[in-house]
Amino acid sequence: MTDALKRLSDEGVAIWLDDLSRKRITSGNLAELIDQQHVVGVTTNPSIFQKAISHGDGYEQQLTDLATRKVTVDEAIRMITTADVRDAADILRPVFDATDGQDGRVSIEVDPRLAHHTDATIAEAKQLAWLVDRPNTLIKIPATKAGLPAITEVIGKGISVNVTLIFSLERYREVMDAYLAGLEKAKAAGLDLSRIHSVASFFVSRVDSEIDKRLDALGTDEAKALKGKAALANARLAYQAYEEVFSSDRWAALDKAQANKQRPLWASTGVKDPAYKDTLYVDDLVAPGTVNTMPEATLEATADHGQITGNTIAGTYEQAQAELDAVAKLGISYDDVVQLLEDEGVEKFEASWIDLLNSTEAELKRLAPSEG
């Protein structure tokens, strides 16, 4: 087997696992992936926790203790999820130390029901950072309009952030602006900028899923020829925006103060359409200073038959713009697509969180000691 994951890592792409469960922690699987598959970070989201906890592996004792204490379901979920993130952070601590804080990171998301509430998001981010209490945590804040000022405020307090649910190029620029504003606040407050890190999670596969659906509805040869191109084009133009922002005069002043660049993170990299190669959003999004967070199936596929041929983003910007322009010329609105995807993303995470609340509440009731 060729070591495609090592080659990917050598190209400057940090490989993160988009999954976490207690079983993965306690079985030694996470440590094994770090040791053998070049994994240097972990991302979680409400859907991942809902799946892990509903499968129940390893949570029974803690749920029993929580039921005995009669805690609320919201508190129970935070105790469970922060315990997993804390343990994963401890496993990844050597990576964090070896990379001077850049990798070895574990992400945990603010309650998705707060996505449109700035002050509540800030308060939750501070609480999560305190609860997990590990320097290698990233607090995930969604890139909604209400999320942008929260990002600035949280970064300004010295808390590292993973900005999630970014679909549009315009919103991505706003996210980078929010990050720089946060660093400027932190600098004014006398904080050590070298200790503040951030990634911007730019979602990939869902863009193809939505645009391909609209291209199929048109049904013309011209439309069919554009299938499977929009997501890569969008991500590549995001990297162009990243290069512009982090070579600006505004960045130079922060760079002098030892600030860290906010790395682009390719999220949603599992291929949804079986007609596409299963490593499409890995092989074709290779560039230095990026992160690719993969579900385990994509990680395994890349290890087995990924084709890492060097930087696959450099020199693609003109072609990428032409492809998005061609989609627009067919009457498919980019702005409409990315707004729909953001709305759906928030709704899906909120639905997963509510499922998690309901299933956890049922478990707490089942395990509650009988009175008397």
XYZ file of C-alpha atoms in Angstrom:
372
model
C 0.000 0.000 0.000
C 1.320 3.431 -0.902
C 1.292 5.901 1.976
C -0.998 8.488 0.406
C -1.817 9.955 3.824
C 1.861 10.611 4.506
C 2.200 12.293 1.107
C -0.857 14.402 1.865
C 0.642 15.396 5.197
C 3.988 16.166 3.531
C 2.166 18.541 1.162
C 1.145 20.644 4.162
C -2.385 19.263 4.626
C -3.272 18.474 8.243
C -5.370 15.288 8.404
C -8.160 15.452 10.966
C -10.769 12.795 11.729
C -14.390 13.932 11.458
C -15.707 11.595 14.146
C -15.510 10.915 17.866
C -17.044 8.408 20.261
C -16.131 7.074 23.679
C -15.495 3.628 22.186
C -12.996 5.168 19.755
C -11.203 6.712 22.741
C -11.234 3.767 25.154
C -10.457 1.053 22.564
C -7.220 2.746 21.555
C -8.542 3.341 18.023
C -7.963 7.108 18.130
C -4.398 6.651 19.370
C -3.852 4.104 16.589
C -5.108 6.503 13.899
C -2.738 9.171 15.224
C 0.145 6.724 15.259
C -0.473 4.958 11.936
C -2.709 7.147 9.735
C -1.159 10.596 10.251
C -4.295 11.913 11.998
C -3.430 15.118 13.877
C -6.858 16.429 14.937
C -10.504 15.573 15.558
C -13.707 17.404 14.722
C -17.115 16.753 16.250
C -20.569 18.120 15.555
C -24.063 17.506 16.966
C -24.745 14.751 14.400
C -21.563 12.888 15.396
C -22.422 13.031 19.119
C -26.033 12.027 18.475
C -24.855 8.945 16.577
C -22.199 8.019 19.171
C -24.402 8.384 22.248
C -27.496 6.768 20.681
C -25.347 3.683 19.943
C -24.588 3.699 23.648
C -21.111 2.185 23.688
C -19.351 3.216 26.887
C -21.875 5.776 28.144
C -23.979 3.609 30.482
C -22.051 4.248 33.712
C -21.886 8.003 33.238
C -25.579 8.141 32.285
C -26.422 6.121 35.411
C -24.456 8.544 37.593
C -26.111 11.533 35.949
C -29.561 9.975 36.360
C -28.834 9.335 40.052
C -27.856 12.990 40.466
C -31.074 14.023 38.664
C -29.289 16.469 36.401
C -31.161 18.153 33.557
C -30.832 16.618 30.107
C -28.949 19.700 28.838
C -26.413 19.375 31.641
C -26.106 15.626 31.031
C -25.270 16.134 27.373
C -22.629 18.725 28.182
C -21.072 16.471 30.828
C -20.945 13.563 28.355
C -19.686 15.469 25.303
C -17.084 17.511 27.168
C -15.760 14.326 28.818
C -15.186 12.806 25.358
C -13.560 15.967 24.034
C -11.327 16.262 27.119
C -10.154 12.648 26.792
C -9.536 13.028 23.051
C -7.622 16.254 23.722
C -5.396 14.404 26.189
C -4.661 11.693 23.606
C -3.779 14.383 21.045
C -1.712 16.471 23.477
C 1.682 15.177 22.212
C 0.727 16.290 18.681
C -0.326 19.694 20.047
C 3.025 20.080 21.818
C 5.047 18.869 18.809
C 3.310 21.293 16.395
C 3.488 24.281 18.745
C -0.281 24.312 19.152
C -1.236 24.224 15.494
C -2.565 20.655 15.433
C -3.503 18.106 18.082
C -6.834 19.904 18.268
C -10.324 18.680 19.173
C -13.409 20.728 18.242
C -16.665 21.012 20.178
C -19.685 22.947 18.961
C -21.850 25.507 20.710
C -25.487 24.457 21.030
C -26.807 24.784 17.433
C -30.048 26.279 18.733
C -28.001 29.410 19.500
C -26.820 29.871 15.886
C -28.796 33.089 15.426
C -28.086 34.542 18.886
C -24.773 36.362 19.238
C -24.618 36.929 23.000
C -25.765 33.398 23.847
C -23.149 31.959 21.468
C -20.402 33.994 23.183
C -21.572 32.863 26.632
C -21.740 29.205 25.549
C -18.282 29.353 23.922
C -16.763 30.692 27.153
C -18.564 28.014 29.176
C -17.381 25.207 26.870
C -13.767 26.408 26.981
C -13.984 26.423 30.790
C -15.699 23.013 30.978
C -13.276 21.174 28.687
C -10.324 23.042 30.195
C -7.721 21.891 27.662
C -5.487 24.242 25.666
C -5.900 22.119 22.521
C -9.662 22.632 22.203
C -11.359 24.573 19.427
C -14.842 25.947 20.074
C -17.023 25.626 16.984
C -19.118 28.675 16.117
C -21.343 28.665 13.000
C -20.674 31.283 10.322
C -24.172 32.743 10.478
C -24.638 36.514 10.488
C -25.098 36.337 14.267
C -22.035 34.118 14.539
C -19.636 36.654 12.998
C -19.546 39.143 15.928
C -19.410 36.165 18.310
C -16.260 34.926 16.539
C -14.605 38.329 17.000
C -15.567 38.507 20.667
C -14.477 34.945 21.506
C -11.140 35.243 19.668
C -10.688 38.597 21.429
C -10.893 36.759 24.751
C -8.086 34.411 23.696
C -10.289 31.368 22.995
C -9.386 29.386 19.868
C -12.237 28.875 17.399
C -13.273 26.536 14.601
C -15.709 28.506 12.430
C -18.167 26.046 10.912
C -20.837 25.880 8.195
C -19.129 28.159 5.649
C -20.485 27.717 2.131
C -20.079 31.053 0.350
C -17.001 32.993 -0.695
C -18.487 36.256 0.583
C -19.227 34.769 4.000
C -15.746 33.240 4.122
C -14.222 36.698 3.652
C -16.457 37.970 6.464
C -15.224 35.106 8.661
C -11.578 36.010 8.021
C -12.397 39.637 8.766
C -14.076 38.588 12.050
C -10.974 36.581 12.975
C -8.592 39.473 12.276
C -10.840 41.820 14.264
C -10.741 39.346 17.145
C -6.953 39.177 17.019
C -6.814 42.971 17.048
C -9.009 43.002 20.174
C -6.827 40.356 21.806
C -3.694 42.347 20.960
C -5.198 45.528 22.436
C -5.998 43.542 25.598
C -2.365 42.463 25.867
C -3.020 38.766 25.148
C -0.389 36.470 23.631
C -1.529 36.087 20.007
C 0.739 33.111 19.409
C -1.547 31.022 21.634
C -4.742 31.804 19.690
C -5.568 29.479 16.789
C -8.448 29.172 14.358
C -9.646 27.185 11.376
C -12.419 28.125 8.952
C -14.487 25.074 7.971
C -15.446 25.486 4.328
C -18.007 22.831 3.365
C -17.436 20.987 0.103
C -19.608 18.018 -0.913
C -22.960 19.620 -0.080
C -22.300 22.287 -2.719
C -22.090 19.622 -5.417
C -25.163 17.824 -4.044
C -27.333 20.940 -4.372
C -25.935 22.298 -7.636
C -25.861 18.855 -9.304
C -29.542 18.432 -8.401
C -30.311 21.682 -10.207
C -28.125 20.749 -13.180
C -29.959 17.409 -13.444
C -33.278 19.260 -13.461
C -32.092 21.286 -16.469
C -31.027 18.078 -18.179
C -29.068 19.648 -21.061
C -25.666 18.396 -22.209
C -24.181 21.706 -21.106
C -25.664 21.247 -17.616
C -24.510 17.625 -17.335
C -20.945 18.636 -18.295
C -20.769 20.883 -15.216
C -21.769 18.217 -12.691
C -19.228 17.602 -9.932
C -17.287 20.782 -10.627
C -18.899 23.496 -8.485
C -17.737 22.273 -5.060
C -14.069 22.068 -6.027
C -14.264 25.407 -7.845
C -15.841 27.042 -4.790
C -13.207 25.630 -2.419
C -10.328 26.587 -4.698
C -11.576 30.179 -4.892
C -11.828 30.135 -1.095
C -8.130 29.277 -0.955
C -7.429 32.184 -3.297
C -9.288 34.474 -0.865
C -7.238 33.018 2.011
C -3.991 33.782 0.174
C -5.122 37.368 -0.453
C -6.225 38.106 3.108
C -3.167 36.546 4.738
C -0.769 38.512 2.565
C -2.456 41.878 3.277
C -1.003 44.820 5.207
C -3.603 44.281 7.917
C -2.358 40.729 8.413
C 1.303 41.815 8.343
C 0.779 43.899 11.500
C -0.715 40.890 13.308
C 1.930 38.563 11.920
C 4.575 40.771 13.552
C 2.771 40.194 16.864
C 3.169 36.395 16.395
C -0.456 35.771 15.342
C -1.373 32.529 13.600
C -3.104 32.350 10.233
C -6.648 31.037 10.266
C -6.272 27.873 8.195
C -8.920 26.836 5.671
C -10.409 23.486 6.683
C -12.128 21.361 4.042
C -15.236 19.945 5.718
C -17.922 17.619 4.384
C -15.307 15.775 2.318
C -17.132 12.461 2.137
C -18.423 12.042 -1.422
C -22.227 11.960 -1.597
C -22.560 10.858 -5.250
C -21.328 7.288 -5.875
C -20.547 8.283 -9.480
C -17.556 10.311 -8.200
C -14.296 8.872 -6.936
C -14.484 8.522 -3.176
C -11.303 10.546 -2.623
C -12.325 13.437 -4.914
C -12.454 16.089 -2.179
C -9.082 15.003 -0.811
C -7.014 14.424 -3.963
C -8.207 17.616 -5.652
C -7.913 19.998 -2.674
C -4.226 19.709 -1.784
C -2.467 22.933 -0.789
C -0.139 23.965 2.034
C -1.605 25.366 5.224
C -4.950 23.570 4.900
C -6.786 21.005 6.999
C -8.901 18.166 5.596
C -11.278 16.648 8.137
C -12.446 13.266 6.903
C -15.021 10.741 7.981
C -13.321 7.404 8.616
C -14.499 5.911 5.297
C -12.810 8.740 3.384
C -9.664 8.414 5.507
C -9.504 4.695 4.722
C -10.197 5.263 1.013
C -7.405 7.842 0.834
C -5.001 5.505 2.622
C -5.913 2.723 0.211
C -6.027 4.460 -3.173
C -5.732 8.237 -2.779
C -3.799 9.910 -5.582
C -1.764 12.697 -4.024
C 0.110 14.404 -6.850
C 1.235 17.618 -5.199
C -0.571 20.937 -4.991
C -3.898 20.628 -6.854
C -5.149 24.160 -6.082
C -2.316 26.363 -7.394
C -3.022 27.650 -10.887
C -6.720 26.673 -10.859
C -8.379 29.991 -9.987
C -9.240 31.141 -13.510
C -10.748 27.760 -14.389
C -12.631 27.618 -11.080
C -14.187 31.032 -11.666
C -15.123 30.035 -15.225
C -16.903 26.931 -13.916
C -18.937 28.874 -11.353
C -19.743 31.480 -14.025
C -20.946 28.714 -16.371
C -23.280 27.390 -13.657
C -24.644 30.910 -13.114
C -25.223 31.381 -16.851
C -27.580 28.389 -16.767
C -29.774 30.310 -14.312
C -28.591 28.602 -11.125
C -28.157 31.276 -8.454
C -24.979 30.866 -6.408
C -26.331 33.146 -3.676
C -29.536 31.116 -3.448
C -27.617 27.817 -3.228
C -25.182 28.903 -0.503
C -27.904 30.521 1.629
C -30.038 27.393 1.354
C -27.069 25.228 2.371
C -26.306 27.417 5.392
C -29.953 27.324 6.501
C -30.129 23.563 6.009
C -26.813 23.060 7.817
C -28.038 24.890 10.907
C -31.387 23.043 10.762
C -29.698 19.619 10.444
C -27.412 20.230 13.420
C -30.342 21.551 15.439
C -32.426 18.464 14.562
C -29.519 16.186 15.573
C -29.172 18.082 18.856
C -32.889 17.680 19.587
C -32.651 13.947 18.761
C -29.711 13.770 21.150
C -31.708 15.561 23.866
C -34.640 13.189 23.403
C -32.623 9.967 23.374
C -30.523 11.091 26.362
C -33.641 12.079 28.303
C -35.118 8.626 27.658
C -31.906 6.995 28.930
C -31.852 9.173 32.069
C -35.451 8.157 32.823
C -34.665 4.471 32.223
C -31.625 4.553 34.489
C -33.091 6.753 37.244
C -33.166 4.980 40.618
C -36.631 4.099 41.869
C -37.908 6.298 44.694
C -38.061 4.971 48.216
